[in-house]
Amino acid sequence: MKEIKILSNDKQGIYSELLPQCESLIKEERELVSLLANFTAILKQTFDSFSWVGFYLIKNGRLILGPFQGKVACSVIEIGKGVCGTSVQKGETIIIEDVDEFPGHIACDSGSRSEIVIPIFSNNKIFGVLDIDSYKYSNFDSVDKANLENLCYILSERISKLDNSKV
Ligand code: SME
């Protein structure tokens, strides 16, 4: 495992440098839990503005907490509840500029101000979500959405090839 190196200061530049390093990390990993754990680590250590980075994974019709980096979080989220459950229900990425403005937002950390949730599909089925929080208002925009969706797509392709991809 190589050390992650980023030289850019602007957001798109950082994502562009991160992409090949993230791809090689994903390609080398054969274990689902290790893959997801390192994926959260690479994002958390790259972006200072990310306070929490983690997965919620579909299990028995609910979302359960997966590998993450950050403070202790709630273990179960019902589909349709919170930002994560709503993202699964809609099958689309959700950006919340101010969590207090989102009815039903589930607060795991009272310091959290904004959030992005990206749904992940594997073998054409919903697999779970990537959830990222920030202590800054409006931390996430279309640059994050495009780049994180791309990274999640690359991740999902890898997940579908693992023989132990069941949660
Ligand atoms: N805020 C999320 C819950 C998970 S924590 O942010 C880690 C939600 O509303 O679904």
CSV table of N, CA, C and O and ligand atoms in Angstrom, one decimal, residues 52 56 73-74 77 81-85 102 104-108 112 115 117 131 133, ligand 1:
chain,number,residue,atom,x,y,z
A,52,TRP,N,-17.0,13.1,8.5
A,52,TRP,CA,-17.4,11.7,8.7
A,52,TRP,C,-17.6,11.1,7.3
A,52,TRP,O,-18.2,11.7,6.4
A,56,TYR,N,-23.4,2.9,4.5
A,56,TYR,CA,-24.5,2.2,5.1
A,56,TYR,C,-24.9,1.2,4.0
A,56,TYR,O,-25.0,1.5,2.8
A,73,ALA,N,-21.6,6.4,15.0
A,73,ALA,CA,-22.8,6.7,14.3
A,73,ALA,C,-23.9,5.7,14.5
A,73,ALA,O,-23.7,4.6,15.1
A,74,CYS,N,-25.2,6.1,14.1
A,74,CYS,CA,-26.3,5.2,14.3
A,74,CYS,C,-26.1,3.9,13.5
A,74,CYS,O,-25.6,4.0,12.3
A,77,ILE,N,-30.6,2.4,9.7
A,77,ILE,CA,-31.5,3.4,9.1
A,77,ILE,C,-32.5,2.7,8.2
A,77,ILE,O,-32.1,1.9,7.4
A,81,LYS,N,-35.9,6.8,5.4
A,81,LYS,CA,-35.7,7.7,6.5
A,81,LYS,C,-34.3,8.4,6.4
A,81,LYS,O,-33.4,7.8,5.8
A,82,GLY,N,-34.2,9.6,6.9
A,82,GLY,CA,-33.0,10.3,6.9
A,82,GLY,C,-32.5,10.6,5.5
A,82,GLY,O,-33.2,10.3,4.5
A,83,VAL,N,-31.3,11.2,5.4
A,83,VAL,CA,-30.8,11.5,4.0
A,83,VAL,C,-30.4,10.2,3.4
A,83,VAL,O,-30.6,10.0,2.2
A,84,CYS,N,-29.8,9.2,4.1
A,84,CYS,CA,-29.4,8.0,3.6
A,84,CYS,C,-30.5,7.1,3.0
A,84,CYS,O,-30.5,6.7,1.9
A,85,GLY,N,-31.6,7.0,3.8
A,85,GLY,CA,-32.7,6.2,3.4
A,85,GLY,C,-33.5,6.8,2.3
A,85,GLY,O,-34.0,6.1,1.4
A,102,PHE,N,-33.3,19.9,6.2
A,102,PHE,CA,-33.8,18.7,5.7
A,102,PHE,C,-34.7,18.0,6.7
A,102,PHE,O,-34.2,17.5,7.7
A,104,GLY,N,-36.3,15.3,8.8
A,104,GLY,CA,-36.0,13.9,9.0
A,104,GLY,C,-34.5,13.6,9.0
A,104,GLY,O,-34.2,12.4,9.0
A,105,HIS,N,-33.7,14.6,8.8
A,105,HIS,CA,-32.3,14.4,8.9
A,105,HIS,C,-31.9,13.7,10.2
A,105,HIS,O,-32.4,14.1,11.3
A,106,ILE,N,-31.1,12.6,10.1
A,106,ILE,CA,-30.7,11.9,11.3
A,106,ILE,C,-29.4,12.4,11.8
A,106,ILE,O,-28.4,12.3,11.1
A,107,ALA,N,-29.4,13.0,12.9
A,107,ALA,CA,-28.1,13.7,13.4
A,107,ALA,C,-27.3,12.7,14.3
A,107,ALA,O,-27.8,12.3,15.4
A,108,CYS,N,-26.2,12.2,13.7
A,108,CYS,CA,-25.3,11.4,14.5
A,108,CYS,C,-24.3,12.2,15.2
A,108,CYS,O,-23.7,11.8,16.2
A,112,SER,N,-22.4,18.4,12.7
A,112,SER,CA,-22.5,18.2,11.3
A,112,SER,C,-23.4,19.3,10.7
A,112,SER,O,-24.5,19.6,11.2
A,115,GLU,N,-24.1,17.6,4.1
A,115,GLU,CA,-24.0,16.2,3.8
A,115,GLU,C,-24.2,15.9,2.4
A,115,GLU,O,-24.9,16.5,1.7
A,117,VAL,N,-24.9,12.2,0.1
A,117,VAL,CA,-25.1,10.7,0.1
A,117,VAL,C,-25.2,10.2,-1.4
A,117,VAL,O,-26.0,10.7,-2.1
A,131,ASP,N,-21.9,7.9,2.6
A,131,ASP,CA,-22.4,9.1,3.3
A,131,ASP,C,-21.2,9.9,3.7
A,131,ASP,O,-20.3,9.3,4.4
A,133,ASP,N,-20.2,13.6,5.7
A,133,ASP,CA,-20.7,14.8,6.4
A,133,ASP,C,-19.6,15.8,6.5
A,133,ASP,O,-18.4,15.5,6.4
B,1,SME,N1,-27.3,12.0,8.6
B,1,SME,C1,-27.6,10.7,8.1
B,1,SME,C2,-27.4,9.6,9.2
B,1,SME,C3,-26.0,9.1,9.2
B,1,SME,S1,-24.8,10.0,9.9
B,1,SME,O1,-24.7,11.3,9.2
B,1,SME,C4,-23.4,9.3,10.0
B,1,SME,C5,-29.0,10.6,7.6
B,1,SME,O2,-29.8,11.6,7.8
B,1,SME,O3,-29.3,9.6,6.9
